[in-house]
Amino acid sequence: MSSARIVLWLSLTLRSARSVCRAQFMEGPPQGSLNPGAMENGTRSYKEELSPEAQETTITEGSAKIAFPSANEVFYNPVQEFNRDLTCAVITEFARIQLAAKGIQIKVPGEKDVQKVVVDLSEQEENKAELKEDANLASGDQPRTAAVGEICQEGLRVLEGLAASGLRSIRFAKEVPGLRSVVANDASARAVELIHRNVQLNDVAHLVQPSQADARMLMYQHQRVSEKFDVIDLDPYGSPAPFLDAAVQAVNEGGLLCVTCTDMAVLAGNSGETCYSKYGAMALKSRACHEMALRIVLHSLDLRANCYQRFVVPLLSISADFYVRVFVLVFTGQAKVKASASKQALVFQCVGCGAFQLQRLGKASGPSGGRVKFSAACGPPVAPECEHCGQRHQLGGPLWAEPIHDLDFVARVLQAVSNNPGRFHTSERIRGVLSVITEELPDVPLYYTLDQLSSTIHCSTPSLLQLRSALLHAGFRVSLSHACKNAVKTDAPISALWDIMRCWEKECPVKRERLSETSPAFRILSVEPRLQANFTIRDDANPSSRQQGLKRFQANPEANWGPRPRARPGGKAADKAMEERRRLLQNKRKEPGEDPVQRAARLKTFPCKRFKEEPAVAAKL
């Protein structure tokens, strides 16, 4: 057979094979790959035909049961259970408030029929009047109720933009009453397949709608008022910055936006330029970096909302474990947007003693109840050098300078969790964290720490009660912070804090001869205190949450604790290989310690230039 005929025969064979493959592709998968009830309630039911390498693990969290690949543990992180429990509690109270305005009561499993709610006296009187009107209008009629797992036609439309295995969405459907629908979206086809399976596993197909799409495009497609979501939950891997612009537009008027950020290295000041590119603010390395991270995220949300004549109102802002979590309401109003500049501030922080000052970006002035005039703020509030230690200042921000919590709403969530402790597995921790939040000073941004104040002047550290008592005796307010265990949040100026530390140093003297004259400690201690501190312990210096022994600050639960790595095709095998690679490359930039004798022997193997030239000279001679 000639070469031309061979080529012709091969081309015809390949063409026929392509046609067969194309026909099989157009016909779709074989019929046996789906269960008989494949399109029940608009969702697919997949068979559990898994190879030994792709076995699945089933876990139970709350009221949900979730299956995810055993080879890839990224789909489930048990440390985030506190995040999910708190989100369910917050959305439940938000649904209670939203549906109460429509005359609908929600039924939460484990709660009593009559529950007392902490509100202001003025709100109590208004509620009593409204209840009387409702009773007159509909005497003898029973109030409408919304239960868990049932569709409420006037309820909330919820979107989870990055659902992974769908655990959070399924928990919403099984634990939060008053929902109309929950959209569980993910861009990964494998993740959406898991969502389909888990939805049917939990019998919530009537509430949860799996979706495969880019979260940004999905939210951009829901811009109409009738299509917007009442609640949007964003819990991405790393930064949520790419999704914030679409989220502030897709949430309904007065809707709830829940955002998680796990890129704490960026938000805590390790890479200020990266933080600016993502959130529009420079982060500083500070002892108050966790609260600064919360305020940077709130600033970024408000900045993006302002582009569309919208603004945010923080409900609850949490710094926990390795992430920050914020819950904000989104409203529309041109007049309120004008006040956003006066809610942001720059931070001047001393590199020597850590003292900081805030500089507002805008200024709002005018009589109360009258027309408000907006103008640029005047500054700066500091000199070129720190007045306490003589060092220079770093400039950070802008960040949110207003309160980061709505204490009335936090009290509602706290009371609901306290009255029903069996609802969540992490109820004890939720109670502790929310109790500390209710004790925080709402109008005092950022904080100092005990070790920061004492290490600056190289003295022993006073106890928390001693320092709090000294501030209270001096007439200042003081509180803890949920973001740091030894935080001191106070309205006292930094000069008063240094006076208190100077008085403490006199009781526990520092060896001045060891201090450099240019050090911050020497310059701070060389000034006599104007304020005479009293360190006698006061009863009100010990906060209530501390007296009750609540679980306020969680310890690291396990080794290698933190955010999980990204999902990889190899699953556990790839993770083990990566861990081994990291172990081998540890301290690769550091030269290992070398024995002097070995070093001398090694250097002898490298002849000097003069030694190389001598044989050449001898040859010439």
PDB file of N, CA, C and O in Angstrom, residues 383-450:
ATOM      1  N   ALA A 383       1.891  66.935  66.066  1.00  0.00           N
ATOM      2  CA  ALA A 383       3.065  67.639  65.566  1.00  0.00           C
ATOM      3  C   ALA A 383       3.904  66.677  64.721  1.00  0.00           C
ATOM      4  O   ALA A 383       3.650  65.471  64.701  1.00  0.00           O
ATOM      5  N   PRO A 384       4.909  67.200  64.006  1.00  0.00           N
ATOM      6  CA  PRO A 384       5.768  66.284  63.222  1.00  0.00           C
ATOM      7  C   PRO A 384       6.407  65.193  64.058  1.00  0.00           C
ATOM      8  O   PRO A 384       6.638  64.088  63.569  1.00  0.00           O
ATOM      9  N   GLU A 385       6.703  65.489  65.326  1.00  0.00           N
ATOM     10  CA  GLU A 385       7.267  64.493  66.226  1.00  0.00           C
ATOM     11  C   GLU A 385       6.332  64.272  67.407  1.00  0.00           C
ATOM     12  O   GLU A 385       5.608  65.179  67.815  1.00  0.00           O
ATOM     13  N   CYS A 386       6.347  63.056  67.936  1.00  0.00           N
ATOM     14  CA  CYS A 386       5.476  62.712  69.065  1.00  0.00           C
ATOM     15  C   CYS A 386       5.840  63.559  70.280  1.00  0.00           C
ATOM     16  O   CYS A 386       7.029  63.681  70.629  1.00  0.00           O
ATOM     17  N   GLU A 387       4.860  64.137  70.924  1.00  0.00           N
ATOM     18  CA  GLU A 387       5.111  64.989  72.072  1.00  0.00           C
ATOM     19  C   GLU A 387       5.553  64.211  73.300  1.00  0.00           C
ATOM     20  O   GLU A 387       6.045  64.801  74.268  1.00  0.00           O
ATOM     21  N   HIS A 388       5.388  62.893  73.282  1.00  0.00           N
ATOM     22  CA  HIS A 388       5.737  62.081  74.448  1.00  0.00           C
ATOM     23  C   HIS A 388       7.110  61.445  74.327  1.00  0.00           C
ATOM     24  O   HIS A 388       7.855  61.390  75.309  1.00  0.00           O
ATOM     25  N   CYS A 389       7.474  60.980  73.118  1.00  0.00           N
ATOM     26  CA  CYS A 389       8.757  60.270  72.982  1.00  0.00           C
ATOM     27  C   CYS A 389       9.634  60.858  71.884  1.00  0.00           C
ATOM     28  O   CYS A 389      10.779  60.411  71.716  1.00  0.00           O
ATOM     29  N   GLY A 390       9.140  61.805  71.103  1.00  0.00           N
ATOM     30  CA  GLY A 390       9.955  62.450  70.092  1.00  0.00           C
ATOM     31  C   GLY A 390      10.131  61.667  68.806  1.00  0.00           C
ATOM     32  O   GLY A 390      10.906  62.071  67.937  1.00  0.00           O
ATOM     33  N   GLN A 391       9.434  60.559  68.637  1.00  0.00           N
ATOM     34  CA  GLN A 391       9.549  59.767  67.411  1.00  0.00           C
ATOM     35  C   GLN A 391       8.575  60.273  66.351  1.00  0.00           C
ATOM     36  O   GLN A 391       7.695  61.094  66.619  1.00  0.00           O
ATOM     37  N   ARG A 392       8.721  59.749  65.135  1.00  0.00           N
ATOM     38  CA  ARG A 392       7.866  60.183  64.025  1.00  0.00           C
ATOM     39  C   ARG A 392       6.540  59.421  64.056  1.00  0.00           C
ATOM     40  O   ARG A 392       6.370  58.451  64.806  1.00  0.00           O
ATOM     41  N   HIS A 393       5.600  59.853  63.186  1.00  0.00           N
ATOM     42  CA  HIS A 393       4.280  59.244  63.101  1.00  0.00           C
ATOM     43  C   HIS A 393       4.114  58.497  61.778  1.00  0.00           C
ATOM     44  O   HIS A 393       4.654  58.918  60.751  1.00  0.00           O
ATOM     45  N   GLN A 394       3.357  57.419  61.830  1.00  0.00           N
ATOM     46  CA  GLN A 394       2.893  56.730  60.631  1.00  0.00           C
ATOM     47  C   GLN A 394       1.444  57.118  60.369  1.00  0.00           C
ATOM     48  O   GLN A 394       0.673  57.350  61.300  1.00  0.00           O
ATOM     49  N   LEU A 395       1.076  57.150  59.088  1.00  0.00           N
ATOM     50  CA  LEU A 395      -0.272  57.542  58.694  1.00  0.00           C
ATOM     51  C   LEU A 395      -0.997  56.326  58.143  1.00  0.00           C
ATOM     52  O   LEU A 395      -0.520  55.677  57.201  1.00  0.00           O
ATOM     53  N   GLY A 396      -2.147  56.003  58.718  1.00  0.00           N
ATOM     54  CA  GLY A 396      -2.964  54.877  58.284  1.00  0.00           C
ATOM     55  C   GLY A 396      -4.392  55.291  58.042  1.00  0.00           C
ATOM     56  O   GLY A 396      -4.816  56.378  58.407  1.00  0.00           O
ATOM     57  N   GLY A 397      -5.146  54.370  57.441  1.00  0.00           N
ATOM     58  CA  GLY A 397      -6.547  54.645  57.157  1.00  0.00           C
ATOM     59  C   GLY A 397      -6.766  55.032  55.711  1.00  0.00           C
ATOM     60  O   GLY A 397      -5.881  54.834  54.863  1.00  0.00           O
ATOM     61  N   PRO A 398      -7.945  55.566  55.391  1.00  0.00           N
ATOM     62  CA  PRO A 398      -9.066  55.875  56.288  1.00  0.00           C
ATOM     63  C   PRO A 398      -9.737  54.619  56.837  1.00  0.00           C
ATOM     64  O   PRO A 398      -9.665  53.551  56.237  1.00  0.00           O
ATOM     65  N   LEU A 399     -10.392  54.803  57.961  1.00  0.00           N
ATOM     66  CA  LEU A 399     -11.152  53.729  58.579  1.00  0.00           C
ATOM     67  C   LEU A 399     -12.427  54.289  59.202  1.00  0.00           C
ATOM     68  O   LEU A 399     -12.579  55.491  59.367  1.00  0.00           O
ATOM     69  N   TRP A 400     -13.340  53.385  59.512  1.00  0.00           N
ATOM     70  CA  TRP A 400     -14.635  53.756  60.091  1.00  0.00           C
ATOM     71  C   TRP A 400     -14.409  54.224  61.523  1.00  0.00           C
ATOM     72  O   TRP A 400     -13.851  53.495  62.349  1.00  0.00           O
ATOM     73  N   ALA A 401     -14.845  55.451  61.839  1.00  0.00           N
ATOM     74  CA  ALA A 401     -14.610  56.032  63.156  1.00  0.00           C
ATOM     75  C   ALA A 401     -15.855  56.099  64.028  1.00  0.00           C
ATOM     76  O   ALA A 401     -15.783  56.563  65.164  1.00  0.00           O
ATOM     77  N   GLU A 402     -16.991  55.616  63.518  1.00  0.00           N
ATOM     78  CA  GLU A 402     -18.238  55.612  64.282  1.00  0.00           C
ATOM     79  C   GLU A 402     -18.384  54.277  65.015  1.00  0.00           C
ATOM     80  O   GLU A 402     -17.554  53.373  64.855  1.00  0.00           O
ATOM     81  N   PRO A 403     -19.422  54.114  65.845  1.00  0.00           N
ATOM     82  CA  PRO A 403     -19.620  52.814  66.522  1.00  0.00           C
ATOM     83  C   PRO A 403     -19.730  51.668  65.531  1.00  0.00           C
ATOM     84  O   PRO A 403     -20.313  51.802  64.449  1.00  0.00           O
ATOM     85  N   ILE A 404     -19.180  50.528  65.898  1.00  0.00           N
ATOM     86  CA  ILE A 404     -19.178  49.356  65.016  1.00  0.00           C
ATOM     87  C   ILE A 404     -20.233  48.337  65.432  1.00  0.00           C
ATOM     88  O   ILE A 404     -20.348  47.276  64.801  1.00  0.00           O
ATOM     89  N   HIS A 405     -21.004  48.624  66.474  1.00  0.00           N
ATOM     90  CA  HIS A 405     -22.082  47.738  66.916  1.00  0.00           C
ATOM     91  C   HIS A 405     -23.344  48.555  67.152  1.00  0.00           C
ATOM     92  O   HIS A 405     -23.287  49.731  67.516  1.00  0.00           O
ATOM     93  N   ASP A 406     -24.501  47.919  66.976  1.00  0.00           N
ATOM     94  CA  ASP A 406     -25.788  48.438  67.431  1.00  0.00           C
ATOM     95  C   ASP A 406     -26.108  47.697  68.725  1.00  0.00           C
ATOM     96  O   ASP A 406     -26.517  46.530  68.711  1.00  0.00           O
ATOM     97  N   LEU A 407     -25.900  48.356  69.853  1.00  0.00           N
ATOM     98  CA  LEU A 407     -25.985  47.681  71.138  1.00  0.00           C
ATOM     99  C   LEU A 407     -27.383  47.158  71.427  1.00  0.00           C
ATOM    100  O   LEU A 407     -27.544  46.135  72.109  1.00  0.00           O
ATOM    101  N   ASP A 408     -28.440  47.830  70.935  1.00  0.00           N
ATOM    102  CA  ASP A 408     -29.797  47.320  71.129  1.00  0.00           C
ATOM    103  C   ASP A 408     -29.990  45.995  70.392  1.00  0.00           C
ATOM    104  O   ASP A 408     -30.569  45.048  70.927  1.00  0.00           O
ATOM    105  N   PHE A 409     -29.483  45.927  69.162  1.00  0.00           N
ATOM    106  CA  PHE A 409     -29.610  44.685  68.407  1.00  0.00           C
ATOM    107  C   PHE A 409     -28.759  43.584  69.029  1.00  0.00           C
ATOM    108  O   PHE A 409     -29.181  42.424  69.100  1.00  0.00           O
ATOM    109  N   VAL A 410     -27.554  43.924  69.488  1.00  0.00           N
ATOM    110  CA  VAL A 410     -26.696  42.934  70.138  1.00  0.00           C
ATOM    111  C   VAL A 410     -27.366  42.387  71.385  1.00  0.00           C
ATOM    112  O   VAL A 410     -27.303  41.177  71.673  1.00  0.00           O
ATOM    113  N   ALA A 411     -28.066  43.255  72.130  1.00  0.00           N
ATOM    114  CA  ALA A 411     -28.773  42.805  73.328  1.00  0.00           C
ATOM    115  C   ALA A 411     -29.897  41.838  72.970  1.00  0.00           C
ATOM    116  O   ALA A 411     -30.165  40.875  73.708  1.00  0.00           O
ATOM    117  N   ARG A 412     -30.556  42.065  71.856  1.00  0.00           N
ATOM    118  CA  ARG A 412     -31.621  41.149  71.416  1.00  0.00           C
ATOM    119  C   ARG A 412     -31.050  39.771  71.092  1.00  0.00           C
ATOM    120  O   ARG A 412     -31.590  38.738  71.498  1.00  0.00           O
ATOM    121  N   VAL A 413     -29.961  39.752  70.339  1.00  0.00           N
ATOM    122  CA  VAL A 413     -29.345  38.474  69.988  1.00  0.00           C
ATOM    123  C   VAL A 413     -28.835  37.762  71.243  1.00  0.00           C
ATOM    124  O   VAL A 413     -29.010  36.544  71.407  1.00  0.00           O
ATOM    125  N   LEU A 414     -28.226  38.516  72.145  1.00  0.00           N
ATOM    126  CA  LEU A 414     -27.700  37.932  73.376  1.00  0.00           C
ATOM    127  C   LEU A 414     -28.811  37.321  74.218  1.00  0.00           C
ATOM    128  O   LEU A 414     -28.668  36.209  74.754  1.00  0.00           O
ATOM    129  N   GLN A 415     -29.937  38.014  74.339  1.00  0.00           N
ATOM    130  CA  GLN A 415     -31.026  37.488  75.149  1.00  0.00           C
ATOM    131  C   GLN A 415     -31.652  36.261  74.503  1.00  0.00           C
ATOM    132  O   GLN A 415     -32.009  35.297  75.188  1.00  0.00           O
ATOM    133  N   ALA A 416     -31.771  36.283  73.166  1.00  0.00           N
ATOM    134  CA  ALA A 416     -32.340  35.123  72.472  1.00  0.00           C
ATOM    135  C   ALA A 416     -31.468  33.885  72.656  1.00  0.00           C
ATOM    136  O   ALA A 416     -31.970  32.778  72.886  1.00  0.00           O
ATOM    137  N   VAL A 417     -30.142  34.058  72.566  1.00  0.00           N
ATOM    138  CA  VAL A 417     -29.247  32.913  72.747  1.00  0.00           C
ATOM    139  C   VAL A 417     -29.223  32.463  74.207  1.00  0.00           C
ATOM    140  O   VAL A 417     -29.164  31.259  74.494  1.00  0.00           O
ATOM    141  N   SER A 418     -29.296  33.402  75.139  1.00  0.00           N
ATOM    142  CA  SER A 418     -29.284  33.043  76.562  1.00  0.00           C
ATOM    143  C   SER A 418     -30.551  32.299  76.957  1.00  0.00           C
ATOM    144  O   SER A 418     -30.507  31.369  77.787  1.00  0.00           O
ATOM    145  N   ASN A 419     -31.682  32.687  76.400  1.00  0.00           N
ATOM    146  CA  ASN A 419     -32.944  32.016  76.728  1.00  0.00           C
ATOM    147  C   ASN A 419     -33.077  30.651  76.072  1.00  0.00           C
ATOM    148  O   ASN A 419     -33.914  29.845  76.492  1.00  0.00           O
ATOM    149  N   ASN A 420     -32.297  30.380  75.043  1.00  0.00           N
ATOM    150  CA  ASN A 420     -32.372  29.111  74.322  1.00  0.00           C
ATOM    151  C   ASN A 420     -30.961  28.567  74.115  1.00  0.00           C
ATOM    152  O   ASN A 420     -30.462  28.487  72.991  1.00  0.00           O
ATOM    153  N   PRO A 421     -30.250  28.186  75.189  1.00  0.00           N
ATOM    154  CA  PRO A 421     -28.835  27.792  75.046  1.00  0.00           C
ATOM    155  C   PRO A 421     -28.632  26.494  74.286  1.00  0.00           C
ATOM    156  O   PRO A 421     -27.542  26.254  73.771  1.00  0.00           O
ATOM    157  N   GLY A 422     -29.642  25.648  74.208  1.00  0.00           N
ATOM    158  CA  GLY A 422     -29.478  24.392  73.507  1.00  0.00           C
ATOM    159  C   GLY A 422     -29.610  24.491  72.005  1.00  0.00           C
ATOM    160  O   GLY A 422     -29.468  23.476  71.307  1.00  0.00           O
ATOM    161  N   ARG A 423     -29.868  25.674  71.500  1.00  0.00           N
ATOM    162  CA  ARG A 423     -30.071  25.818  70.055  1.00  0.00           C
ATOM    163  C   ARG A 423     -28.771  25.657  69.280  1.00  0.00           C
ATOM    164  O   ARG A 423     -28.760  25.089  68.194  1.00  0.00           O
ATOM    165  N   PHE A 424     -27.660  26.180  69.822  1.00  0.00           N
ATOM    166  CA  PHE A 424     -26.384  26.145  69.126  1.00  0.00           C
ATOM    167  C   PHE A 424     -25.349  25.419  69.973  1.00  0.00           C
ATOM    168  O   PHE A 424     -25.385  25.478  71.210  1.00  0.00           O
ATOM    169  N   HIS A 425     -24.413  24.795  69.286  1.00  0.00           N
ATOM    170  CA  HIS A 425     -23.332  24.089  69.980  1.00  0.00           C
ATOM    171  C   HIS A 425     -22.350  25.066  70.607  1.00  0.00           C
ATOM    172  O   HIS A 425     -21.694  24.748  71.610  1.00  0.00           O
ATOM    173  N   THR A 426     -22.228  26.265  70.042  1.00  0.00           N
ATOM    174  CA  THR A 426     -21.295  27.280  70.558  1.00  0.00           C
ATOM    175  C   THR A 426     -22.028  28.393  71.296  1.00  0.00           C
ATOM    176  O   THR A 426     -21.557  29.527  71.321  1.00  0.00           O
ATOM    177  N   SER A 427     -23.169  28.076  71.906  1.00  0.00           N
ATOM    178  CA  SER A 427     -23.948  29.113  72.599  1.00  0.00           C
ATOM    179  C   SER A 427     -23.159  29.753  73.731  1.00  0.00           C
ATOM    180  O   SER A 427     -23.262  30.965  73.975  1.00  0.00           O
ATOM    181  N   GLU A 428     -22.349  28.962  74.429  1.00  0.00           N
ATOM    182  CA  GLU A 428     -21.568  29.505  75.540  1.00  0.00           C
ATOM    183  C   GLU A 428     -20.589  30.561  75.060  1.00  0.00           C
ATOM    184  O   GLU A 428     -20.443  31.626  75.682  1.00  0.00           O
ATOM    185  N   ARG A 429     -19.939  30.298  73.936  1.00  0.00           N
ATOM    186  CA  ARG A 429     -18.995  31.282  73.414  1.00  0.00           C
ATOM    187  C   ARG A 429     -19.726  32.506  72.867  1.00  0.00           C
ATOM    188  O   ARG A 429     -19.255  33.637  73.016  1.00  0.00           O
ATOM    189  N   ILE A 430     -20.865  32.317  72.217  1.00  0.00           N
ATOM    190  CA  ILE A 430     -21.639  33.455  71.707  1.00  0.00           C
ATOM    191  C   ILE A 430     -22.051  34.364  72.851  1.00  0.00           C
ATOM    192  O   ILE A 430     -21.952  35.597  72.758  1.00  0.00           O
ATOM    193  N   ARG A 431     -22.496  33.774  73.953  1.00  0.00           N
ATOM    194  CA  ARG A 431     -22.884  34.585  75.108  1.00  0.00           C
ATOM    195  C   ARG A 431     -21.702  35.389  75.632  1.00  0.00           C
ATOM    196  O   ARG A 431     -21.837  36.576  75.968  1.00  0.00           O
ATOM    197  N   GLY A 432     -20.531  34.747  75.735  1.00  0.00           N
ATOM    198  CA  GLY A 432     -19.366  35.450  76.259  1.00  0.00           C
ATOM    199  C   GLY A 432     -18.922  36.596  75.372  1.00  0.00           C
ATOM    200  O   GLY A 432     -18.665  37.710  75.859  1.00  0.00           O
ATOM    201  N   VAL A 433     -18.843  36.352  74.060  1.00  0.00           N
ATOM    202  CA  VAL A 433     -18.378  37.399  73.145  1.00  0.00           C
ATOM    203  C   VAL A 433     -19.365  38.551  73.095  1.00  0.00           C
ATOM    204  O   VAL A 433     -18.976  39.739  73.163  1.00  0.00           O
ATOM    205  N   LEU A 434     -20.654  38.255  72.995  1.00  0.00           N
ATOM    206  CA  LEU A 434     -21.649  39.329  72.927  1.00  0.00           C
ATOM    207  C   LEU A 434     -21.736  40.099  74.241  1.00  0.00           C
ATOM    208  O   LEU A 434     -22.023  41.300  74.241  1.00  0.00           O
ATOM    209  N   SER A 435     -21.490  39.428  75.359  1.00  0.00           N
ATOM    210  CA  SER A 435     -21.488  40.138  76.650  1.00  0.00           C
ATOM    211  C   SER A 435     -20.355  41.152  76.717  1.00  0.00           C
ATOM    212  O   SER A 435     -20.540  42.281  77.205  1.00  0.00           O
ATOM    213  N   VAL A 436     -19.173  40.775  76.234  1.00  0.00           N
ATOM    214  CA  VAL A 436     -18.058  41.727  76.202  1.00  0.00           C
ATOM    215  C   VAL A 436     -18.371  42.890  75.265  1.00  0.00           C
ATOM    216  O   VAL A 436     -18.044  44.045  75.545  1.00  0.00           O
ATOM    217  N   ILE A 437     -19.033  42.602  74.147  1.00  0.00           N
ATOM    218  CA  ILE A 437     -19.378  43.663  73.193  1.00  0.00           C
ATOM    219  C   ILE A 437     -20.336  44.663  73.818  1.00  0.00           C
ATOM    220  O   ILE A 437     -20.207  45.881  73.611  1.00  0.00           O
ATOM    221  N   THR A 438     -21.304  44.191  74.592  1.00  0.00           N
ATOM    222  CA  THR A 438     -22.231  45.123  75.245  1.00  0.00           C
ATOM    223  C   THR A 438     -21.534  45.992  76.277  1.00  0.00           C
ATOM    224  O   THR A 438     -22.059  47.047  76.652  1.00  0.00           O
ATOM    225  N   GLU A 439     -20.374  45.564  76.773  1.00  0.00           N
ATOM    226  CA  GLU A 439     -19.630  46.352  77.754  1.00  0.00           C
ATOM    227  C   GLU A 439     -18.633  47.309  77.116  1.00  0.00           C
ATOM    228  O   GLU A 439     -18.067  48.152  77.813  1.00  0.00           O
ATOM    229  N   GLU A 440     -18.382  47.181  75.815  1.00  0.00           N
ATOM    230  CA  GLU A 440     -17.419  48.052  75.146  1.00  0.00           C
ATOM    231  C   GLU A 440     -17.925  49.493  75.082  1.00  0.00           C
ATOM    232  O   GLU A 440     -19.138  49.738  74.986  1.00  0.00           O
ATOM    233  N   LEU A 441     -16.990  50.429  75.115  1.00  0.00           N
ATOM    234  CA  LEU A 441     -17.331  51.837  74.913  1.00  0.00           C
ATOM    235  C   LEU A 441     -17.598  52.054  73.426  1.00  0.00           C
ATOM    236  O   LEU A 441     -16.683  51.907  72.602  1.00  0.00           O
ATOM    237  N   PRO A 442     -18.823  52.388  73.030  1.00  0.00           N
ATOM    238  CA  PRO A 442     -19.137  52.462  71.596  1.00  0.00           C
ATOM    239  C   PRO A 442     -18.507  53.642  70.882  1.00  0.00           C
ATOM    240  O   PRO A 442     -18.293  53.585  69.667  1.00  0.00           O
ATOM    241  N   ASP A 443     -18.206  54.716  71.604  1.00  0.00           N
ATOM    242  CA  ASP A 443     -17.726  55.947  70.978  1.00  0.00           C
ATOM    243  C   ASP A 443     -16.217  56.114  71.091  1.00  0.00           C
ATOM    244  O   ASP A 443     -15.702  57.225  70.911  1.00  0.00           O
ATOM    245  N   VAL A 444     -15.486  55.048  71.398  1.00  0.00           N
ATOM    246  CA  VAL A 444     -14.027  55.116  71.541  1.00  0.00           C
ATOM    247  C   VAL A 444     -13.400  54.169  70.527  1.00  0.00           C
ATOM    248  O   VAL A 444     -13.428  52.951  70.720  1.00  0.00           O
ATOM    249  N   PRO A 445     -12.846  54.686  69.437  1.00  0.00           N
ATOM    250  CA  PRO A 445     -12.199  53.802  68.462  1.00  0.00           C
ATOM    251  C   PRO A 445     -10.828  53.317  68.968  1.00  0.00           C
ATOM    252  O   PRO A 445     -10.104  54.041  69.646  1.00  0.00           O
ATOM    253  N   LEU A 446     -10.514  52.068  68.642  1.00  0.00           N
ATOM    254  CA  LEU A 446      -9.223  51.449  68.921  1.00  0.00           C
ATOM    255  C   LEU A 446      -8.958  51.363  70.425  1.00  0.00           C
ATOM    256  O   LEU A 446      -9.794  51.745  71.242  1.00  0.00           O
ATOM    257  N   TYR A 447      -7.779  50.863  70.773  1.00  0.00           N
ATOM    258  CA  TYR A 447      -7.467  50.615  72.182  1.00  0.00           C
ATOM    259  C   TYR A 447      -5.952  50.459  72.343  1.00  0.00           C
ATOM    260  O   TYR A 447      -5.201  50.338  71.369  1.00  0.00           O
ATOM    261  N   TYR A 448      -5.516  50.479  73.603  1.00  0.00           N
ATOM    262  CA  TYR A 448      -4.148  50.133  73.978  1.00  0.00           C
ATOM    263  C   TYR A 448      -4.175  48.791  74.709  1.00  0.00           C
ATOM    264  O   TYR A 448      -5.247  48.283  75.051  1.00  0.00           O
ATOM    265  N   THR A 449      -3.012  48.237  74.940  1.00  0.00           N
ATOM    266  CA  THR A 449      -2.924  46.972  75.677  1.00  0.00           C
ATOM    267  C   THR A 449      -1.996  47.136  76.869  1.00  0.00           C
ATOM    268  O   THR A 449      -1.114  48.013  76.887  1.00  0.00           O
ATOM    269  N   LEU A 450      -2.190  46.276  77.867  1.00  0.00           N
ATOM    270  CA  LEU A 450      -1.373  46.347  79.072  1.00  0.00           C
ATOM    271  C   LEU A 450       0.101  46.108  78.768  1.00  0.00           C
ATOM    272  O   LEU A 450       0.968  46.845  79.250  1.00  0.00           O
TER     273      LEU A 450
END
